[in-house]
Short mmCIF file of C-alpha atoms and ligand atoms in Angstrom, two decimals:
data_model
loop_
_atom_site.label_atom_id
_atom_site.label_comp_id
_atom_site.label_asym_id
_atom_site.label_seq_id
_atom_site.Cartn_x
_atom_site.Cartn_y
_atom_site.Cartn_z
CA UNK A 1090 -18.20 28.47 37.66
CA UNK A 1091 -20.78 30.57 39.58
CA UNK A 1092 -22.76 33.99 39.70
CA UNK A 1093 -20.15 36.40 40.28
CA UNK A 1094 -17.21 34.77 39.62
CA UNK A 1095 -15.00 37.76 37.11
CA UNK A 1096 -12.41 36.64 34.66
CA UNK A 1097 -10.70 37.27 31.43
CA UNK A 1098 -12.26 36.16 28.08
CA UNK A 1099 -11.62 36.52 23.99
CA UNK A 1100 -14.47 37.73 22.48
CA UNK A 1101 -14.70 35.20 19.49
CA UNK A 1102 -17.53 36.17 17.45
CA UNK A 1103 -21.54 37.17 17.59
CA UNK A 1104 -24.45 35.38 18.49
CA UNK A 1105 -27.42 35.43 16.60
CA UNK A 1106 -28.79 37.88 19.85
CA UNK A 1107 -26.04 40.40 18.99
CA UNK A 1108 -23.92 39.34 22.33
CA UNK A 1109 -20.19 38.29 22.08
CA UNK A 1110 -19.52 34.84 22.08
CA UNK A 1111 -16.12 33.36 23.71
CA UNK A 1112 -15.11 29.81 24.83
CA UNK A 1113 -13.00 29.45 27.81
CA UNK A 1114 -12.26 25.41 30.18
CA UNK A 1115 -15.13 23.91 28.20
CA UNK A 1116 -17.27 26.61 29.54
CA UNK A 1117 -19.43 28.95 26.42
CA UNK A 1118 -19.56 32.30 27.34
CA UNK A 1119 -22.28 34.82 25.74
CA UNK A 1120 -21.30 38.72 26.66
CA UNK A 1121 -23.54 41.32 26.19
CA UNK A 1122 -22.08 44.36 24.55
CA UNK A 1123 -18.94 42.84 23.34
CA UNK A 1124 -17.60 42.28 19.89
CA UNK A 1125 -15.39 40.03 18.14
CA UNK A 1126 -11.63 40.58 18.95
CA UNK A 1127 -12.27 42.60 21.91
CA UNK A 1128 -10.64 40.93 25.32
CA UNK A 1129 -13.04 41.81 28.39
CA UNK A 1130 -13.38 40.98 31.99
CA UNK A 1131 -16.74 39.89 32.24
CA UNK A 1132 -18.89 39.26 35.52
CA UNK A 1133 -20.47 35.90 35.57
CA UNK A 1134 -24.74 36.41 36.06
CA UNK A 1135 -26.32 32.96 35.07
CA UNK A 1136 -24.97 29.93 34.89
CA UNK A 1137 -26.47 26.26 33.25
CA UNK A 1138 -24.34 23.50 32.98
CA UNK A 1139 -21.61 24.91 31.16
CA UNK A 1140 -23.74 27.71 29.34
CA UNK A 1141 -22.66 31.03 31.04
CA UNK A 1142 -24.23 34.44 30.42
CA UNK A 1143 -21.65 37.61 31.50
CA UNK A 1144 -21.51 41.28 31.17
CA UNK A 1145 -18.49 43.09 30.89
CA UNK A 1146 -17.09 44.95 34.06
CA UNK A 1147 -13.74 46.16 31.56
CA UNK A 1148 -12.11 46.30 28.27
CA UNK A 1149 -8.91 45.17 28.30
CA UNK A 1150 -9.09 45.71 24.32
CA UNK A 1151 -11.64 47.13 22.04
CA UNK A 1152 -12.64 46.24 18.91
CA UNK A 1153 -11.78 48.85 15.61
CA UNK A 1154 -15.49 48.50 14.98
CA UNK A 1155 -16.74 49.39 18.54
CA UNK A 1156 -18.62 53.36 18.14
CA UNK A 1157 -19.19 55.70 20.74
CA UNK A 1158 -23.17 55.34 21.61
CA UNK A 1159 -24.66 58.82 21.70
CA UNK A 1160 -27.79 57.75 23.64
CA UNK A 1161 -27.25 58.25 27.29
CA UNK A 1162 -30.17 55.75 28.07
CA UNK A 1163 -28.46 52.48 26.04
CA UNK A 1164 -26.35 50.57 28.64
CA UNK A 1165 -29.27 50.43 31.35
CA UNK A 1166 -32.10 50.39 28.57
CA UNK A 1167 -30.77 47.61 26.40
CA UNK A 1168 -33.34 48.05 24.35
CA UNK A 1169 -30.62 48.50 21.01
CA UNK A 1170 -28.54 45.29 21.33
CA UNK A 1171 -25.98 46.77 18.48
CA UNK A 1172 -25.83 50.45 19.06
CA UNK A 1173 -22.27 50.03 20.39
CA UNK A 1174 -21.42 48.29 16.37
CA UNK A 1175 -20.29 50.61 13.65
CA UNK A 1176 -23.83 50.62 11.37
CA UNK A 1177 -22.12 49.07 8.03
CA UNK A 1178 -20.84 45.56 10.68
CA UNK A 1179 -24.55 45.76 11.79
CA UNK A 1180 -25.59 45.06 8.52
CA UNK A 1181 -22.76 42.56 7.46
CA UNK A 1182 -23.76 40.42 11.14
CA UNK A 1183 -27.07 40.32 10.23
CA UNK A 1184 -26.90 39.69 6.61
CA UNK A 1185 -24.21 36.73 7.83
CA UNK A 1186 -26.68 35.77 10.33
CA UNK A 1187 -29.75 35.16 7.62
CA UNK A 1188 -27.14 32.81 5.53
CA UNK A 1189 -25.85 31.05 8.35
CA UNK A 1190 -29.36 30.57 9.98
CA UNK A 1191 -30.32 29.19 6.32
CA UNK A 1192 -27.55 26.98 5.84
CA UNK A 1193 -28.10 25.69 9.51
CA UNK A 1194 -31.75 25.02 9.71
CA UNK A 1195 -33.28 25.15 5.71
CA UNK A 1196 -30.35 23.63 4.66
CA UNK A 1197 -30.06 26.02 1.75
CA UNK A 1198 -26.82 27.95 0.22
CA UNK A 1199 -25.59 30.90 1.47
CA UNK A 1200 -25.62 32.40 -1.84
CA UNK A 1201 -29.48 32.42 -1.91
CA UNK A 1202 -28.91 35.53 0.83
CA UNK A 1203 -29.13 38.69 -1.30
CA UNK A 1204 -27.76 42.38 0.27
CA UNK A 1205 -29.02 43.69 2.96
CA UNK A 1206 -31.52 46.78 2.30
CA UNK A 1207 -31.67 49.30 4.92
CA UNK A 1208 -33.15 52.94 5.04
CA UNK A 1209 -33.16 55.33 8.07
CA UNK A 1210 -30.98 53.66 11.41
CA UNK A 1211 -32.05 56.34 13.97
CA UNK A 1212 -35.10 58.01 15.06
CA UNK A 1213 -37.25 55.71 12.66
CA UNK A 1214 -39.63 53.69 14.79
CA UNK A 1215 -42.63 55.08 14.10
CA UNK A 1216 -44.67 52.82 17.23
CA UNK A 1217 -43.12 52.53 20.42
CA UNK A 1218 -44.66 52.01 23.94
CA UNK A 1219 -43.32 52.89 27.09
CA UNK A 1220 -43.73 51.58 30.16
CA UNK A 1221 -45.16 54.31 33.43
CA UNK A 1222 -44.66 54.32 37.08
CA UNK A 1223 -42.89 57.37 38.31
CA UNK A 1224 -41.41 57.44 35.47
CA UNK A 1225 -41.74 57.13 31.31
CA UNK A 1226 -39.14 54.35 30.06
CA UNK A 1227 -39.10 50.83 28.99
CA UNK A 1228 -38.50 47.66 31.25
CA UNK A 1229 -35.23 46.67 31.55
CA UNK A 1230 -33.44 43.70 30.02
CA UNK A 1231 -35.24 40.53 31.35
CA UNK A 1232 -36.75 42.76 34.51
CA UNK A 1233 -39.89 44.36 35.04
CA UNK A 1234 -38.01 47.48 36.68
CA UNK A 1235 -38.53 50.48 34.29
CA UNK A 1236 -35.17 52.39 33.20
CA UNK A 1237 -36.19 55.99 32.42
CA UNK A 1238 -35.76 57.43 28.98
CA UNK A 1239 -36.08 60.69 27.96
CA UNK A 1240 -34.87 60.58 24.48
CA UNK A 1241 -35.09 57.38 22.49
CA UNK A 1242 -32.51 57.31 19.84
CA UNK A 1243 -34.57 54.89 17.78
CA UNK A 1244 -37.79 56.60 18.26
CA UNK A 1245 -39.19 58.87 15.83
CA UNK A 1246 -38.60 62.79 17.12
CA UNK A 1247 -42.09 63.63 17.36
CA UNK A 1248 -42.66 60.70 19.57
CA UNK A 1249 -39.89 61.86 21.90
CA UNK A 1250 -41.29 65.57 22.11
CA UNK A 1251 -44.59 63.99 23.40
CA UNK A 1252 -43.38 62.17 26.10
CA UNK A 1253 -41.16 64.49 27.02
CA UNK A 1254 -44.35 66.75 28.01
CA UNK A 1255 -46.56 64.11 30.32
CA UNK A 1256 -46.04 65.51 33.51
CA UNK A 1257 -48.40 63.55 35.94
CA UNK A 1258 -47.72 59.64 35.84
CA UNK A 1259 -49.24 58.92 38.74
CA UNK A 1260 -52.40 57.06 37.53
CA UNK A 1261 -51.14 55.77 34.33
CA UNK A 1262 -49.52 52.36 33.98
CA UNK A 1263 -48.46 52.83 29.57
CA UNK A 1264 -48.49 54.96 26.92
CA UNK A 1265 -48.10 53.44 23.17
CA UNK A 1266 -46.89 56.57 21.20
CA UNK A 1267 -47.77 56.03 16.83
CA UNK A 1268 -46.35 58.97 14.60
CA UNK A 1269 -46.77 58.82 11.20
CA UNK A 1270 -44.51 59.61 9.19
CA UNK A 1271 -45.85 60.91 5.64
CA UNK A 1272 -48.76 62.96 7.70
CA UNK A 1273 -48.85 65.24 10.95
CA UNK A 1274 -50.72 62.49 12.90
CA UNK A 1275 -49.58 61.58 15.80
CA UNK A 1276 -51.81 59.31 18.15
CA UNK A 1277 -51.40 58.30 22.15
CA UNK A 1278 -53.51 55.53 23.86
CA UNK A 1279 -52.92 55.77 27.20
CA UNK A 1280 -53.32 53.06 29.78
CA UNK A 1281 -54.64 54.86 33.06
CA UNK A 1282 -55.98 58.52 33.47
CA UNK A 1283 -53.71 61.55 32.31
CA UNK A 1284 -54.25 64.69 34.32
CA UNK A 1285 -56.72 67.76 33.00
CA UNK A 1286 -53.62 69.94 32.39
CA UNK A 1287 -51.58 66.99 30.60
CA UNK A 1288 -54.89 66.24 28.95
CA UNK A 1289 -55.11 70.24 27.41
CA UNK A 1290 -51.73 70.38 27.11
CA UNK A 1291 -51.20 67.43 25.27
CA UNK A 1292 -54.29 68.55 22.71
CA UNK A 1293 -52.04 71.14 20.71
CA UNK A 1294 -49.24 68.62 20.18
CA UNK A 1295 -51.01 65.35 19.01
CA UNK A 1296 -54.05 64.44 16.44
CA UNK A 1297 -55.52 61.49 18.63
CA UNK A 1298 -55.86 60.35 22.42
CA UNK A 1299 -56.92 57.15 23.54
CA UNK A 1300 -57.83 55.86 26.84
CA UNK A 1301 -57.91 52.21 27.76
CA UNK A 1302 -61.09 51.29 30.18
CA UNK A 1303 -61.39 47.44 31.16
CA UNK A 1304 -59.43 46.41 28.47
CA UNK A 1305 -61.24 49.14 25.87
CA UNK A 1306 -59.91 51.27 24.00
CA UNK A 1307 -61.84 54.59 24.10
CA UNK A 1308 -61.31 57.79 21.94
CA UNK A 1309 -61.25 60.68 23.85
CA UNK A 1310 -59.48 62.97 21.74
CA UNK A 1311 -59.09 64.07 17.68
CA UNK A 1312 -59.66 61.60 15.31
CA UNK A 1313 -59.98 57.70 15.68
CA UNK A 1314 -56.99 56.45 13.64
CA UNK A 1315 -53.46 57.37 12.16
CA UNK A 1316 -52.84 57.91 8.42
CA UNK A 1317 -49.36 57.36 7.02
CA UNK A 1318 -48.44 56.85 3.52
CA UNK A 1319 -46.15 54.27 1.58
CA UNK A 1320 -45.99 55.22 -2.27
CA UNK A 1321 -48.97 56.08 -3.42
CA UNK A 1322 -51.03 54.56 -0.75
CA UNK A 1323 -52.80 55.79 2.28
CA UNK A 1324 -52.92 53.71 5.16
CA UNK A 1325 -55.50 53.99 8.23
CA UNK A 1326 -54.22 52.85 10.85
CA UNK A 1327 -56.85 52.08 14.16
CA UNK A 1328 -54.80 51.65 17.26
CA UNK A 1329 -54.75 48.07 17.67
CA UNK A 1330 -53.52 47.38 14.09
CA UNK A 1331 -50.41 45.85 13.22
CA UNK A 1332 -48.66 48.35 10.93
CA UNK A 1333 -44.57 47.96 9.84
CA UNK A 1334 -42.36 50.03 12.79
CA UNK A 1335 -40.28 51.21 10.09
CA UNK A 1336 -41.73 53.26 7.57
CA UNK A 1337 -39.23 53.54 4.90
CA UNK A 1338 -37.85 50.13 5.48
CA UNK A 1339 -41.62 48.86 4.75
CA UNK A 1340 -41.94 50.94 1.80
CA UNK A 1341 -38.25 49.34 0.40
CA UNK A 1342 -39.77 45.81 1.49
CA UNK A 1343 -43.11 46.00 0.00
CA UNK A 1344 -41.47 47.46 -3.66
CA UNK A 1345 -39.88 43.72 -2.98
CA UNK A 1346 -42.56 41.66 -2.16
CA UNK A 1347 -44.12 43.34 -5.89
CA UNK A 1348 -40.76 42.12 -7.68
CA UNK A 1349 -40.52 38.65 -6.62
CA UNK A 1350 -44.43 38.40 -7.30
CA UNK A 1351 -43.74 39.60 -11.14
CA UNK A 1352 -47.70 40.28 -11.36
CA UNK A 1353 -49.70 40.51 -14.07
CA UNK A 1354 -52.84 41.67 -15.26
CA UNK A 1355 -54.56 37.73 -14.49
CA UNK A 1356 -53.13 37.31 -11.24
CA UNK A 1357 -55.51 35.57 -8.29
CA UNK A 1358 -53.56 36.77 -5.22
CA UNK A 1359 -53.78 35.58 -1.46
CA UNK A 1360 -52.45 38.25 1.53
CA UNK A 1361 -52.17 35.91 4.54
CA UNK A 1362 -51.86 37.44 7.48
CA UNK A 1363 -52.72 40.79 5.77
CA UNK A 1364 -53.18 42.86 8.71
CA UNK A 1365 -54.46 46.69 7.46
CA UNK A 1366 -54.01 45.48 3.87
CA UNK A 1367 -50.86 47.06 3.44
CA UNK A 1368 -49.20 44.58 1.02
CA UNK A 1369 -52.28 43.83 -1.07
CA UNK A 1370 -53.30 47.09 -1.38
CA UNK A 1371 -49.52 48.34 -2.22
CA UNK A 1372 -49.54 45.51 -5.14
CA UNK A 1373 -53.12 45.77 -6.32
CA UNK A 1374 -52.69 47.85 -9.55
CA UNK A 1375 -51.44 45.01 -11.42
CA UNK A 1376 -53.31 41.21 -10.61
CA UNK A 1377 -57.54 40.40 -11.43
CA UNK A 1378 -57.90 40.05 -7.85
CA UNK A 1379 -56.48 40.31 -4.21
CA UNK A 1380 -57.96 38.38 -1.26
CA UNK A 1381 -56.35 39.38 2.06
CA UNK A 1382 -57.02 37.10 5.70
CA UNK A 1383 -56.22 38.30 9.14
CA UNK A 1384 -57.04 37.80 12.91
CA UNK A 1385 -57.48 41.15 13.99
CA UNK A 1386 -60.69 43.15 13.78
CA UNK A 1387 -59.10 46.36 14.32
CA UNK A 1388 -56.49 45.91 11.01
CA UNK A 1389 -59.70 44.69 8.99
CA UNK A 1390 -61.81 47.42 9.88
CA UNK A 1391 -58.97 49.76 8.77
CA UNK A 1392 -58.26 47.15 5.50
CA UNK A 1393 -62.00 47.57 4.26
CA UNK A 1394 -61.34 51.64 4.97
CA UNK A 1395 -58.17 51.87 3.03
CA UNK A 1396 -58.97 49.91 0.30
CA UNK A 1397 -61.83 52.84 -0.42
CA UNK A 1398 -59.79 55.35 0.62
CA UNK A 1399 -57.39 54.31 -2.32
CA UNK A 1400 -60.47 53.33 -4.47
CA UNK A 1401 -59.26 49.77 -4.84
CA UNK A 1402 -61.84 47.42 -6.20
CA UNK A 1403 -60.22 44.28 -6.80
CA UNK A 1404 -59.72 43.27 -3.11
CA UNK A 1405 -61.80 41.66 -0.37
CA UNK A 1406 -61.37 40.47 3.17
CA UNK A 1407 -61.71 37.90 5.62
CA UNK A 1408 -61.33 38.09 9.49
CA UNK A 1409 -60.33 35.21 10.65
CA UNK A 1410 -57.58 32.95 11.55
CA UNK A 1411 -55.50 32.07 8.96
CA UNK A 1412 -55.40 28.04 9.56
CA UNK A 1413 -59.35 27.94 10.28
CA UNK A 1414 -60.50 29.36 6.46
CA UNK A 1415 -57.45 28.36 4.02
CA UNK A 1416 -59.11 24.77 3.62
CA UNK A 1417 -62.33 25.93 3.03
CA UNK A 1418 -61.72 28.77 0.38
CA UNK A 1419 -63.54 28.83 -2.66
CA UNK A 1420 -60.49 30.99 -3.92
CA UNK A 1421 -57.69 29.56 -6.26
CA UNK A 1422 -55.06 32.09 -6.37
CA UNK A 1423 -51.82 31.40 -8.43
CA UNK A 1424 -49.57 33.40 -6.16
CA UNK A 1425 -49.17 33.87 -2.25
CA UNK A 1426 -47.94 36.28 -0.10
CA UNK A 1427 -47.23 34.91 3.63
CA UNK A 1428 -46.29 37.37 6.45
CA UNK A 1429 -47.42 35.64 9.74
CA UNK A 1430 -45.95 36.56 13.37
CA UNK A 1431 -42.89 35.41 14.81
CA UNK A 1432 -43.97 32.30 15.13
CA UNK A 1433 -44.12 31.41 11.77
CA UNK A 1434 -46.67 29.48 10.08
CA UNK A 1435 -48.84 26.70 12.06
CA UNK A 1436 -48.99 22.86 10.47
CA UNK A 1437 -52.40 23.40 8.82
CA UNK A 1438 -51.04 26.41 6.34
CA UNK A 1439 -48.31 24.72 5.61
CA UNK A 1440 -49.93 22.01 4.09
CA UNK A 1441 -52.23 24.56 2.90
CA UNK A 1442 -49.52 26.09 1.12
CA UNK A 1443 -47.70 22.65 -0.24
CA UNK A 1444 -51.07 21.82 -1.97
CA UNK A 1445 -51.89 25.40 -3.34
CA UNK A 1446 -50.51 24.80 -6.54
CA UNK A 1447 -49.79 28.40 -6.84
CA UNK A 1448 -46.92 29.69 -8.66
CA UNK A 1449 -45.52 31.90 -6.66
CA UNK A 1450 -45.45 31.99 -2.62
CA UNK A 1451 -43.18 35.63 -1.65
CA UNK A 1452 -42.63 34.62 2.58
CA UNK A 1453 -42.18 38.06 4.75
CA UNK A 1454 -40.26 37.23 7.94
CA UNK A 1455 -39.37 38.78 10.71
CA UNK A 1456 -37.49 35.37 12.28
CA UNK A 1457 -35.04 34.10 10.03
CA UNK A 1458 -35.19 31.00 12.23
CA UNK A 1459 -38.80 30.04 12.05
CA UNK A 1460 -38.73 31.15 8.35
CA UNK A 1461 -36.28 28.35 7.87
CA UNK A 1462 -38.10 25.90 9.65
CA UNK A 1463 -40.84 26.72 7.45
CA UNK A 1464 -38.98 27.09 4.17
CA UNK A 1465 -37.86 23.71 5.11
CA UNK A 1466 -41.61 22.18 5.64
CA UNK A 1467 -42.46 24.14 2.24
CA UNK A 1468 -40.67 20.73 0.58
CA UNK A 1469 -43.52 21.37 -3.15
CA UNK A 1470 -41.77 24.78 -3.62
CA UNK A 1471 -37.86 26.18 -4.39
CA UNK A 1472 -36.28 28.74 -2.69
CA UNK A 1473 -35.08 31.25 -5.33
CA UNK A 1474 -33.68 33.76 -3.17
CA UNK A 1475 -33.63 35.74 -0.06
CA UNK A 1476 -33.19 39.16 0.60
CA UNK A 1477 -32.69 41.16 4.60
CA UNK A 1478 -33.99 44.36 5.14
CA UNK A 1479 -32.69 46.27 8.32
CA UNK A 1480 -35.76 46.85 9.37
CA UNK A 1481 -34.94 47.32 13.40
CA UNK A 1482 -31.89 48.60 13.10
CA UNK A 1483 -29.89 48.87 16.38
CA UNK A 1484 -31.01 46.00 17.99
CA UNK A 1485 -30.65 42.05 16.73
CA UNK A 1486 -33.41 41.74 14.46
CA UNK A 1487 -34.33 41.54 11.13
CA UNK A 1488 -36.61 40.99 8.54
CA UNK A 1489 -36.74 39.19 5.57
CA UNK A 1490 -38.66 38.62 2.24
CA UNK A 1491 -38.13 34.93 0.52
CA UNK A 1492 -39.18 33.72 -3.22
CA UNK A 1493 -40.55 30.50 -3.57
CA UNK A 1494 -40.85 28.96 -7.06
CA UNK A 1495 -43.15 25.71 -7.46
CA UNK A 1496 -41.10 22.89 -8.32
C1 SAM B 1590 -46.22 40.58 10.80
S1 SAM B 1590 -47.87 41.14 10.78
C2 SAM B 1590 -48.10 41.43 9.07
C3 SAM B 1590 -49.13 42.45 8.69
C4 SAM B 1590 -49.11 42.98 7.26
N1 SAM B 1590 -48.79 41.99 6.27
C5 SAM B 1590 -48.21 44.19 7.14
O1 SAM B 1590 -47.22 44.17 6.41
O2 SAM B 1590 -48.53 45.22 7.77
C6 SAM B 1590 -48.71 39.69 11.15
C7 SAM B 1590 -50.22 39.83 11.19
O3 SAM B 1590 -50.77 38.54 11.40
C8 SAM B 1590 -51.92 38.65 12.23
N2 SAM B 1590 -52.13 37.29 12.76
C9 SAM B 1590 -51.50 36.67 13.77
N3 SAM B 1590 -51.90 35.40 13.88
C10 SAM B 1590 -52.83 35.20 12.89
C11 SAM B 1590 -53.60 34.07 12.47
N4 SAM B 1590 -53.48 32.90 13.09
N5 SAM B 1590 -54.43 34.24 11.42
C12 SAM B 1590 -54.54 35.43 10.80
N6 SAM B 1590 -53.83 36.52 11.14
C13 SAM B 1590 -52.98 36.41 12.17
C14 SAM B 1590 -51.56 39.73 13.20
O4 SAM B 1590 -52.72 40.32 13.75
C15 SAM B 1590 -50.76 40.70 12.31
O5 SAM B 1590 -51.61 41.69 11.75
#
């Protein structure tokens, strides 16, 4: 088998990267944009030992589940792995891929995997960043070449309407685009120099531009930060903080983090990995005390803001890394919240964790497959349940929010 080579395959089933899996002379085929029970003839483009990534070049027979994409951009983007999936399968794959993930690499029942929740599945990232040479689009799949986009189907509207007016590229490199959702703001940070007229012109439309000089971020426009609400919280939001792409999918996720913490009024509470304070804050009305911990100076300057700005007295903060301060708090909380980066947690929390003692440890996710490994490592506490939340819907991924009982 080699690059090029075309034949005819059966599209078995789905990968856990949303691409058709078939199996053909001991050869394993993985086929982007096909779905189970579809028959394609795919175009070889990589090929390891007997591992062989295709595309298809034509369907010899669709799948009943296969919906025409409305987004003009989607087979040269690839951005959406799933757009091509009728939503309701979307959420059945990935709800099958947390439990089969869990059984694989926790070792736990599939029956710990609650429903899926989902909210909005278009127009609902409320973040995005494009990539600028020429033109305003995102890198392809696996290539640094940048596929024009005019109108993201994923991306919230207002987002779209203000890229849609940049008119000079030529001296900017990116533009990271951050509507909220709940307010009018809508902020830019632009890496290069926008023109004077795309400058004025962009002044009626948004509520904040940012420029970024040797790696700085200066404000050269409106105010310094986004404000977006979940509940009955306001969130500022400073341009380098980490804030949940999916606003109504965070909101659904956060009312779940509350109910598998079942808080009350003597509560000691950790946030790790808190970023602008977002879950801490949201559960905050109930426990003695919150302490949240996070990396980033940016989400802490905006977690000390919003806990005045929602005159919340019961929580403090600590910038740091997670793994350098958990050993040396002089904080004994009886219930933990985790939601660290893909990557999961590092050795030294995990221990951290074992020995807490706590009562309670809720896990947010947004890799089933590290969150395994780690639920796995996690060997003082029980997994009670599990439940997926669509937040990225369209493409592969997907988040999820785990109860730990000590044992
Ligand atoms: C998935 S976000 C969660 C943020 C927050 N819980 C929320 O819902 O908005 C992960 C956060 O962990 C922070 N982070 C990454 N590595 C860290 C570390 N080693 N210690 C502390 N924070 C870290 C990132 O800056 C980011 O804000």
């Amino acid at each position: 088998m080699k690059t090029g080579d075309v034949l005819t395959v059966d599209i078995i089933s789905l990968d856990h990267f949303g691409r058709g899996i078939a199996k053909k002379d001991n050869f394993i085929f993985f086929v982007s944009n096909a779905l189970p029970l579809e028959i394609v003839d795919i175009k070889v483009v990589k090929v390891k030992k007997n591992i062989i990534e295709a595309e298809v070049c034509k369907y010899l027979k669709k799948s009943s589940d296969r919906v025409v994409v409305s987004c003009p951009f989607y087979e040269e983007c690839g951005g959406c792995d799933l757009l091509h999936l009728n939503y309701n399968k979307q959420l059945d794959y990935k709800q099958n891929k947390v439990k089969e993930i869990m059984r694989k690499f926790a070792n736990l029942d599939g029956d710990k995997v609650k429903d899926i929740k989902h909210a909005n599945n278009c127009h609902y990232r409320n973040k995005v960043i494009f990539k600028v040479d020429d033109k305003i689009g995102f890198y392809k799949k696996k290539s640094n070449d940048i596929v024009e986009v005019k109108e993201c189907y994923i991306s919230d509207e207002r987002i779209n309407k203000v890229i849609s007016l940049i008119r000079d590229t030529s001296n900017i490199k990116e533009i990271m685009v951050r509507a909220s959702k709940y307010t009018n703001d809508l902020m830019m940070v632009v890496d290069g120099v926008l023109s004077r007229e795309d400058l004025n012109f962009l002044k009626e439309y948004v509520t904040s531009i940012y420029v970024k000089e040797n790696n700085k971020l200066r404000n050269i426009y409106g105010h310094d930060a986004c404000y977006e609400k979940l509940g009955n919280y306001v969130y500022k939001i400073l341009p380098d903080a980490f804030f949940q792409v999916n606003t109504d999918c965070a909101k659904l996720m956060y009312d779940q983090v509350k109910e598998y913490l079942s808080l009350d009024i003597n509560d000691v509470v950790l946030d790790l990995y808190c970023g602008t304070g977002s879950i801490g804050i949201y559960i905050s009305d109930v426990p003695k005390k919150v302490l949240g911990i996070e990396v980033n100076r940016d989400a802490i300057t905006s977690a000390l803001e919003n806990a005045k700005i929602n005159e919340v007295s019961n929580i403090d903060f600590i910038c740091d890394k997670v793994e350098n301060v958990v050993n040396k708090l002089d904080y004994i909380p009886n219930k933990i919240v985790v939601d660290p980066p893909r990557s999961g947690l590092d050795g030294k929390t995990v221990s951290y964790l074992n020995d807490s003692g706590a009562d309670i440890i809720v896990y947010v996710s947004c890799d089933p497959v590290t969150l395994a490994r780690d639920l796995k490592l996690l060997d003082n506490y029980e997994v009670i349940e599990i439940t997926p939340f669509d937040m990225f819907s369209n493409t592969y991924h997907v988040e999820c929010v785990c109860l730990l009982n000590l044992r």
